[in-house]
């Protein structure tokens, strides 16, 4: 399956990429008047096995190590490269797709092709089979990296971080009486927890509890903040405001007790169920309030016990 | 049953999400109190409600409900529809009152959230 996929990717790339993308641009060239006995040095110094022959900016031929050996074997007198080079040079255009280049390599059996500009025939570079393979591999690597970055989700974060204890702190600021934006913090928190890859039922419990707490901040206070501490298995949602505070903490925990004004009830809230709901979602809830100072609500939700139930039921 | 069946049973109009009519709905709840929805509704449920403000959609988002049907012919405002659109929550509207809407669906076999067994 993966094998097929890789082949498809290469096939895609040989159509997509051009000769110009993989060619070597800084090419060592010789002139047709360079003596043959200097060629060995040029090839050896540059670790190449052949080079284009250029006269006045024009490609006139190509000379290879093979030509050189043949010249040595024939024990001929020294002559210029122009006498021994291949004149009928097969070339590539830089805008030619790699797939064409590959088949030309196969058909011809040549080791290298000079690359020229399609319009003016100016030499631009040279291409060997090795350049094509290297170019493809490089492109594959770049594409792979991009895909990896794209695929990366924050859910790896807890696995990636090496520490004895890891916790992520999130803060959401809530404006009081801002009904238009009510639920935005819980919504953003939900999206974040999803990205972190938490268990869906845990996310649901945290979201519902946070939403109710956020509604309370909006209905009853001038605003506050929601601090969320996310650990791999535990979540602590801390909701804080700076007033007005609650006089009778026991009373507000009674289901149905509410001081909400009519307009809040019209919106489907304020029926005195909020804190009970939060309690149902939480594994543990701490609630302190001082009149005139403010209220602090701590909601603990743990996924250690599997977190499988829809909402923790009070048994 | 799916949303299309529900639309037919309730003679409802599709306010939003005509592409989602194949969506399967296993259970429903009827409530005008959003806190009750948050406590009792389960993931994927249909919410029947007489409220039309954006908080209904927010509640559906938090409780991961499958769809919302407004009863008694109430038409939600643009803000509510837009929020539902951004959260991919289909909206239906029926002129039937709450009790009859619930009754019709229940009669056709759609169960309530408390009857749905937890997996």
PDB file of C-alpha atoms in Angstrom, chain A residues 88-293:
ATOM      1  CA  UNK A  88      26.190  15.957 -32.464  1.00  0.00           C
ATOM      2  CA  UNK A  89      25.218  16.766 -28.909  1.00  0.00           C
ATOM      3  CA  UNK A  90      21.876  15.633 -27.557  1.00  0.00           C
ATOM      4  CA  UNK A  91      20.545  18.251 -25.184  1.00  0.00           C
ATOM      5  CA  UNK A  92      17.667  18.907 -22.836  1.00  0.00           C
ATOM      6  CA  UNK A  93      15.699  22.103 -22.537  1.00  0.00           C
ATOM      7  CA  UNK A  94      15.469  23.442 -19.006  1.00  0.00           C
ATOM      8  CA  UNK A  95      11.656  23.505 -19.176  1.00  0.00           C
ATOM      9  CA  UNK A  96      11.424  19.841 -20.170  1.00  0.00           C
ATOM     10  CA  UNK A  97       9.662  17.647 -17.621  1.00  0.00           C
ATOM     11  CA  UNK A  98      11.851  15.072 -15.902  1.00  0.00           C
ATOM     12  CA  UNK A  99       9.778  12.225 -17.272  1.00  0.00           C
ATOM     13  CA  UNK A 100      11.029  13.046 -20.791  1.00  0.00           C
ATOM     14  CA  UNK A 101      14.595  13.368 -19.592  1.00  0.00           C
ATOM     15  CA  UNK A 102      14.433   9.981 -17.909  1.00  0.00           C
ATOM     16  CA  UNK A 103      13.251   8.247 -21.068  1.00  0.00           C
ATOM     17  CA  UNK A 104      15.945  10.012 -23.118  1.00  0.00           C
ATOM     18  CA  UNK A 105      18.579   8.723 -20.696  1.00  0.00           C
ATOM     19  CA  UNK A 106      17.220   5.229 -21.122  1.00  0.00           C
ATOM     20  CA  UNK A 107      17.016   5.358 -24.907  1.00  0.00           C
ATOM     21  CA  UNK A 108      20.404   6.926 -25.512  1.00  0.00           C
ATOM     22  CA  UNK A 109      22.531   5.306 -22.844  1.00  0.00           C
ATOM     23  CA  UNK A 110      24.358   8.630 -22.426  1.00  0.00           C
ATOM     24  CA  UNK A 111      25.626   9.591 -19.002  1.00  0.00           C
ATOM     25  CA  UNK A 112      25.021  13.322 -19.214  1.00  0.00           C
ATOM     26  CA  UNK A 113      23.038  15.872 -21.160  1.00  0.00           C
ATOM     27  CA  UNK A 114      23.828  19.569 -21.421  1.00  0.00           C
ATOM     28  CA  UNK A 115      20.832  21.745 -20.702  1.00  0.00           C
ATOM     29  CA  UNK A 116      20.116  24.676 -22.992  1.00  0.00           C
ATOM     30  CA  UNK A 117      17.575  27.449 -23.181  1.00  0.00           C
ATOM     31  CA  UNK A 118      14.770  26.633 -25.597  1.00  0.00           C
ATOM     32  CA  UNK A 119      14.685  30.129 -27.114  1.00  0.00           C
ATOM     33  CA  UNK A 120      18.319  31.110 -27.660  1.00  0.00           C
ATOM     34  CA  UNK A 121      20.095  27.784 -27.247  1.00  0.00           C
ATOM     35  CA  UNK A 122      22.375  29.214 -24.549  1.00  0.00           C
ATOM     36  CA  UNK A 123      23.962  26.549 -22.316  1.00  0.00           C
ATOM     37  CA  UNK A 124      22.467  26.631 -18.824  1.00  0.00           C
ATOM     38  CA  UNK A 125      23.837  23.582 -17.086  1.00  0.00           C
ATOM     39  CA  UNK A 126      24.267  19.848 -17.198  1.00  0.00           C
ATOM     40  CA  UNK A 127      22.211  16.908 -16.010  1.00  0.00           C
ATOM     41  CA  UNK A 128      23.239  13.386 -15.043  1.00  0.00           C
ATOM     42  CA  UNK A 129      21.062  10.520 -13.796  1.00  0.00           C
ATOM     43  CA  UNK A 130      22.438  11.196 -10.368  1.00  0.00           C
ATOM     44  CA  UNK A 131      21.168  14.800 -10.507  1.00  0.00           C
ATOM     45  CA  UNK A 132      17.694  13.548 -11.319  1.00  0.00           C
ATOM     46  CA  UNK A 133      17.666  11.081  -8.443  1.00  0.00           C
ATOM     47  CA  UNK A 134      19.064  13.664  -6.024  1.00  0.00           C
ATOM     48  CA  UNK A 135      16.555  16.267  -7.164  1.00  0.00           C
ATOM     49  CA  UNK A 136      13.653  13.873  -6.717  1.00  0.00           C
ATOM     50  CA  UNK A 137      14.814  12.791  -3.277  1.00  0.00           C
ATOM     51  CA  UNK A 138      15.251  16.384  -2.170  1.00  0.00           C
ATOM     52  CA  UNK A 139      11.785  17.304  -3.369  1.00  0.00           C
ATOM     53  CA  UNK A 140      10.332  14.227  -1.665  1.00  0.00           C
ATOM     54  CA  UNK A 141      12.008  15.239   1.555  1.00  0.00           C
ATOM     55  CA  UNK A 142      10.651  18.783   1.371  1.00  0.00           C
ATOM     56  CA  UNK A 143       7.147  17.537   0.591  1.00  0.00           C
ATOM     57  CA  UNK A 144       7.372  15.012   3.385  1.00  0.00           C
ATOM     58  CA  UNK A 145       8.409  17.674   5.877  1.00  0.00           C
ATOM     59  CA  UNK A 146       5.571  19.935   4.807  1.00  0.00           C
ATOM     60  CA  UNK A 147       3.147  17.079   5.203  1.00  0.00           C
ATOM     61  CA  UNK A 148       4.538  16.283   8.619  1.00  0.00           C
ATOM     62  CA  UNK A 149       4.124  19.875   9.768  1.00  0.00           C
ATOM     63  CA  UNK A 150       0.626  19.878   8.355  1.00  0.00           C
ATOM     64  CA  UNK A 151      -0.207  16.618  10.073  1.00  0.00           C
ATOM     65  CA  UNK A 152       1.235  17.660  13.388  1.00  0.00           C
ATOM     66  CA  UNK A 153      -1.464  18.006  15.932  1.00  0.00           C
ATOM     67  CA  UNK A 154      -1.079  19.266  19.420  1.00  0.00           C
ATOM     68  CA  UNK A 155      -2.128  15.826  20.634  1.00  0.00           C
ATOM     69  CA  UNK A 156       1.533  14.852  20.454  1.00  0.00           C
ATOM     70  CA  UNK A 157       2.459  17.572  22.845  1.00  0.00           C
ATOM     71  CA  UNK A 158       2.227  15.560  26.053  1.00  0.00           C
ATOM     72  CA  UNK A 159       4.203  12.733  24.509  1.00  0.00           C
ATOM     73  CA  UNK A 160       6.805  15.084  23.098  1.00  0.00           C
ATOM     74  CA  UNK A 161       7.496  16.978  26.286  1.00  0.00           C
ATOM     75  CA  UNK A 162       9.951  15.265  28.575  1.00  0.00           C
ATOM     76  CA  UNK A 163       9.381  16.183  32.192  1.00  0.00           C
ATOM     77  CA  UNK A 164       8.411  14.633  35.499  1.00  0.00           C
ATOM     78  CA  UNK A 165       5.179  16.581  35.399  1.00  0.00           C
ATOM     79  CA  UNK A 166       3.626  18.405  32.493  1.00  0.00           C
ATOM     80  CA  UNK A 167       0.773  20.862  32.607  1.00  0.00           C
ATOM     81  CA  UNK A 168      -0.654  23.292  30.125  1.00  0.00           C
ATOM     82  CA  UNK A 169      -2.176  26.536  31.383  1.00  0.00           C
ATOM     83  CA  UNK A 170      -4.933  28.220  29.438  1.00  0.00           C
ATOM     84  CA  UNK A 171      -6.614  31.471  30.380  1.00  0.00           C
ATOM     85  CA  UNK A 172      -9.887  32.833  29.092  1.00  0.00           C
ATOM     86  CA  UNK A 173     -11.113  36.299  30.032  1.00  0.00           C
ATOM     87  CA  UNK A 174     -14.847  36.749  30.382  1.00  0.00           C
ATOM     88  CA  UNK A 175     -16.612  40.111  30.245  1.00  0.00           C
ATOM     89  CA  UNK A 176     -19.551  40.555  32.584  1.00  0.00           C
ATOM     90  CA  UNK A 177     -23.035  41.051  31.118  1.00  0.00           C
ATOM     91  CA  UNK A 178     -21.675  40.430  27.624  1.00  0.00           C
ATOM     92  CA  UNK A 179     -24.367  38.041  26.484  1.00  0.00           C
ATOM     93  CA  UNK A 180     -23.394  38.308  22.864  1.00  0.00           C
ATOM     94  CA  UNK A 181     -20.156  36.513  23.513  1.00  0.00           C
ATOM     95  CA  UNK A 182     -21.520  34.149  26.130  1.00  0.00           C
ATOM     96  CA  UNK A 183     -20.140  30.681  25.579  1.00  0.00           C
ATOM     97  CA  UNK A 184     -17.169  31.782  23.504  1.00  0.00           C
ATOM     98  CA  UNK A 185     -14.639  30.853  26.151  1.00  0.00           C
ATOM     99  CA  UNK A 186     -16.123  27.394  26.614  1.00  0.00           C
ATOM    100  CA  UNK A 187     -16.253  26.994  22.856  1.00  0.00           C
ATOM    101  CA  UNK A 188     -12.595  27.958  22.449  1.00  0.00           C
ATOM    102  CA  UNK A 189     -11.610  25.702  25.327  1.00  0.00           C
ATOM    103  CA  UNK A 190     -13.503  22.831  23.729  1.00  0.00           C
ATOM    104  CA  UNK A 191     -11.677  23.292  20.426  1.00  0.00           C
ATOM    105  CA  UNK A 192      -8.342  23.391  22.241  1.00  0.00           C
ATOM    106  CA  UNK A 193      -9.035  20.238  24.252  1.00  0.00           C
ATOM    107  CA  UNK A 194     -10.010  18.493  21.052  1.00  0.00           C
ATOM    108  CA  UNK A 195      -6.727  19.446  19.461  1.00  0.00           C
ATOM    109  CA  UNK A 196      -4.974  18.109  22.520  1.00  0.00           C
ATOM    110  CA  UNK A 197      -6.604  14.784  21.785  1.00  0.00           C
ATOM    111  CA  UNK A 198      -8.430  14.333  25.088  1.00  0.00           C
ATOM    112  CA  UNK A 199     -11.163  11.746  25.544  1.00  0.00           C
ATOM    113  CA  UNK A 200     -14.444  13.032  24.029  1.00  0.00           C
ATOM    114  CA  UNK A 201     -16.412  12.429  27.233  1.00  0.00           C
ATOM    115  CA  UNK A 202     -13.848  14.330  29.261  1.00  0.00           C
ATOM    116  CA  UNK A 203     -14.059  17.178  26.794  1.00  0.00           C
ATOM    117  CA  UNK A 204     -17.841  17.131  27.099  1.00  0.00           C
ATOM    118  CA  UNK A 205     -17.763  17.286  30.875  1.00  0.00           C
ATOM    119  CA  UNK A 206     -15.163  20.057  30.947  1.00  0.00           C
ATOM    120  CA  UNK A 207     -17.011  22.034  28.288  1.00  0.00           C
ATOM    121  CA  UNK A 208     -20.418  21.849  29.944  1.00  0.00           C
ATOM    122  CA  UNK A 209     -19.012  22.729  33.361  1.00  0.00           C
ATOM    123  CA  UNK A 210     -17.021  25.622  31.911  1.00  0.00           C
ATOM    124  CA  UNK A 211     -20.002  26.856  29.930  1.00  0.00           C
ATOM    125  CA  UNK A 212     -22.210  26.976  33.033  1.00  0.00           C
ATOM    126  CA  UNK A 213     -19.457  28.739  34.968  1.00  0.00           C
ATOM    127  CA  UNK A 214     -18.956  31.191  32.123  1.00  0.00           C
ATOM    128  CA  UNK A 215     -22.698  31.933  32.082  1.00  0.00           C
ATOM    129  CA  UNK A 216     -22.513  32.644  35.815  1.00  0.00           C
ATOM    130  CA  UNK A 217     -19.673  35.111  35.285  1.00  0.00           C
ATOM    131  CA  UNK A 218     -21.657  36.858  32.578  1.00  0.00           C
ATOM    132  CA  UNK A 219     -24.979  36.908  34.427  1.00  0.00           C
ATOM    133  CA  UNK A 220     -23.878  37.826  37.926  1.00  0.00           C
ATOM    134  CA  UNK A 221     -20.453  39.489  37.828  1.00  0.00           C
ATOM    135  CA  UNK A 222     -18.610  42.268  36.084  1.00  0.00           C
ATOM    136  CA  UNK A 223     -16.367  39.669  34.560  1.00  0.00           C
ATOM    137  CA  UNK A 224     -13.629  37.321  35.533  1.00  0.00           C
ATOM    138  CA  UNK A 225     -11.269  34.749  34.225  1.00  0.00           C
ATOM    139  CA  UNK A 226     -11.268  31.061  33.589  1.00  0.00           C
ATOM    140  CA  UNK A 227      -7.941  29.353  34.196  1.00  0.00           C
ATOM    141  CA  UNK A 228      -7.612  25.857  32.864  1.00  0.00           C
ATOM    142  CA  UNK A 229      -4.774  23.589  33.891  1.00  0.00           C
ATOM    143  CA  UNK A 230      -4.530  20.616  31.577  1.00  0.00           C
ATOM    144  CA  UNK A 231      -2.461  17.630  32.597  1.00  0.00           C
ATOM    145  CA  UNK A 232      -2.308  14.401  30.614  1.00  0.00           C
ATOM    146  CA  UNK A 233      -5.005  12.797  32.782  1.00  0.00           C
ATOM    147  CA  UNK A 234      -6.473  15.613  34.886  1.00  0.00           C
ATOM    148  CA  UNK A 235      -8.068  18.937  34.227  1.00  0.00           C
ATOM    149  CA  UNK A 236      -8.584  21.731  36.702  1.00  0.00           C
ATOM    150  CA  UNK A 237     -10.867  24.579  35.700  1.00  0.00           C
ATOM    151  CA  UNK A 238     -10.571  27.564  38.005  1.00  0.00           C
ATOM    152  CA  UNK A 239     -13.167  30.296  37.642  1.00  0.00           C
ATOM    153  CA  UNK A 240     -12.491  33.563  39.411  1.00  0.00           C
ATOM    154  CA  UNK A 241     -14.253  36.891  39.646  1.00  0.00           C
ATOM    155  CA  UNK A 242     -13.900  39.945  41.849  1.00  0.00           C
ATOM    156  CA  UNK A 243     -17.442  40.384  42.997  1.00  0.00           C
ATOM    157  CA  UNK A 244     -20.129  40.753  44.118  1.00  0.00           C
ATOM    158  CA  UNK A 245     -19.701  37.429  45.937  1.00  0.00           C
ATOM    159  CA  UNK A 246     -22.285  35.070  47.379  1.00  0.00           C
ATOM    160  CA  UNK A 247     -23.649  35.467  50.908  1.00  0.00           C
ATOM    161  CA  UNK A 248     -25.138  32.028  51.407  1.00  0.00           C
ATOM    162  CA  UNK A 249     -22.970  29.453  49.675  1.00  0.00           C
ATOM    163  CA  UNK A 250     -25.145  26.538  50.842  1.00  0.00           C
ATOM    164  CA  UNK A 251     -28.249  28.056  49.392  1.00  0.00           C
ATOM    165  CA  UNK A 252     -26.893  28.582  45.886  1.00  0.00           C
ATOM    166  CA  UNK A 253     -25.955  24.943  45.748  1.00  0.00           C
ATOM    167  CA  UNK A 254     -29.595  23.952  46.214  1.00  0.00           C
ATOM    168  CA  UNK A 255     -31.130  22.945  42.907  1.00  0.00           C
ATOM    169  CA  UNK A 256     -33.615  25.547  41.730  1.00  0.00           C
ATOM    170  CA  UNK A 257     -32.408  28.383  43.929  1.00  0.00           C
ATOM    171  CA  UNK A 258     -31.785  31.397  41.757  1.00  0.00           C
ATOM    172  CA  UNK A 259     -31.443  35.143  41.951  1.00  0.00           C
ATOM    173  CA  UNK A 260     -31.371  35.554  38.190  1.00  0.00           C
ATOM    174  CA  UNK A 261     -33.350  38.410  36.674  1.00  0.00           C
ATOM    175  CA  UNK A 262     -36.154  37.736  34.236  1.00  0.00           C
ATOM    176  CA  UNK A 263     -34.151  38.550  31.094  1.00  0.00           C
ATOM    177  CA  UNK A 264     -31.648  35.821  31.949  1.00  0.00           C
ATOM    178  CA  UNK A 265     -34.458  33.316  32.398  1.00  0.00           C
ATOM    179  CA  UNK A 266     -35.775  34.280  28.996  1.00  0.00           C
ATOM    180  CA  UNK A 267     -32.511  33.066  27.538  1.00  0.00           C
ATOM    181  CA  UNK A 268     -32.984  29.626  29.047  1.00  0.00           C
ATOM    182  CA  UNK A 269     -30.640  30.150  31.966  1.00  0.00           C
ATOM    183  CA  UNK A 270     -30.857  31.293  35.551  1.00  0.00           C
ATOM    184  CA  UNK A 271     -33.072  28.481  36.780  1.00  0.00           C
ATOM    185  CA  UNK A 272     -30.731  27.708  39.634  1.00  0.00           C
ATOM    186  CA  UNK A 273     -29.269  24.600  38.041  1.00  0.00           C
ATOM    187  CA  UNK A 274     -25.868  25.897  36.958  1.00  0.00           C
ATOM    188  CA  UNK A 275     -23.772  24.909  39.962  1.00  0.00           C
ATOM    189  CA  UNK A 276     -25.562  21.578  40.229  1.00  0.00           C
ATOM    190  CA  UNK A 277     -24.736  20.915  36.634  1.00  0.00           C
ATOM    191  CA  UNK A 278     -21.117  21.765  37.229  1.00  0.00           C
ATOM    192  CA  UNK A 279     -21.081  19.447  40.225  1.00  0.00           C
ATOM    193  CA  UNK A 280     -22.471  16.637  38.105  1.00  0.00           C
ATOM    194  CA  UNK A 281     -19.768  17.092  35.493  1.00  0.00           C
ATOM    195  CA  UNK A 282     -16.959  17.356  38.026  1.00  0.00           C
ATOM    196  CA  UNK A 283     -15.153  14.684  39.958  1.00  0.00           C
ATOM    197  CA  UNK A 284     -14.658  17.284  42.655  1.00  0.00           C
ATOM    198  CA  UNK A 285     -15.734  20.866  43.101  1.00  0.00           C
ATOM    199  CA  UNK A 286     -14.462  23.514  45.508  1.00  0.00           C
ATOM    200  CA  UNK A 287     -16.439  26.654  45.982  1.00  0.00           C
ATOM    201  CA  UNK A 288     -15.524  29.681  48.066  1.00  0.00           C
ATOM    202  CA  UNK A 289     -17.040  33.117  48.062  1.00  0.00           C
ATOM    203  CA  UNK A 290     -16.636  36.323  50.033  1.00  0.00           C
ATOM    204  CA  UNK A 291     -19.235  39.064  49.684  1.00  0.00           C
ATOM    205  CA  UNK A 292     -17.657  42.146  48.187  1.00  0.00           C
ATOM    206  CA  UNK A 293     -14.488  40.282  47.315  1.00  0.00           C
TER     207      UNK A 293
END
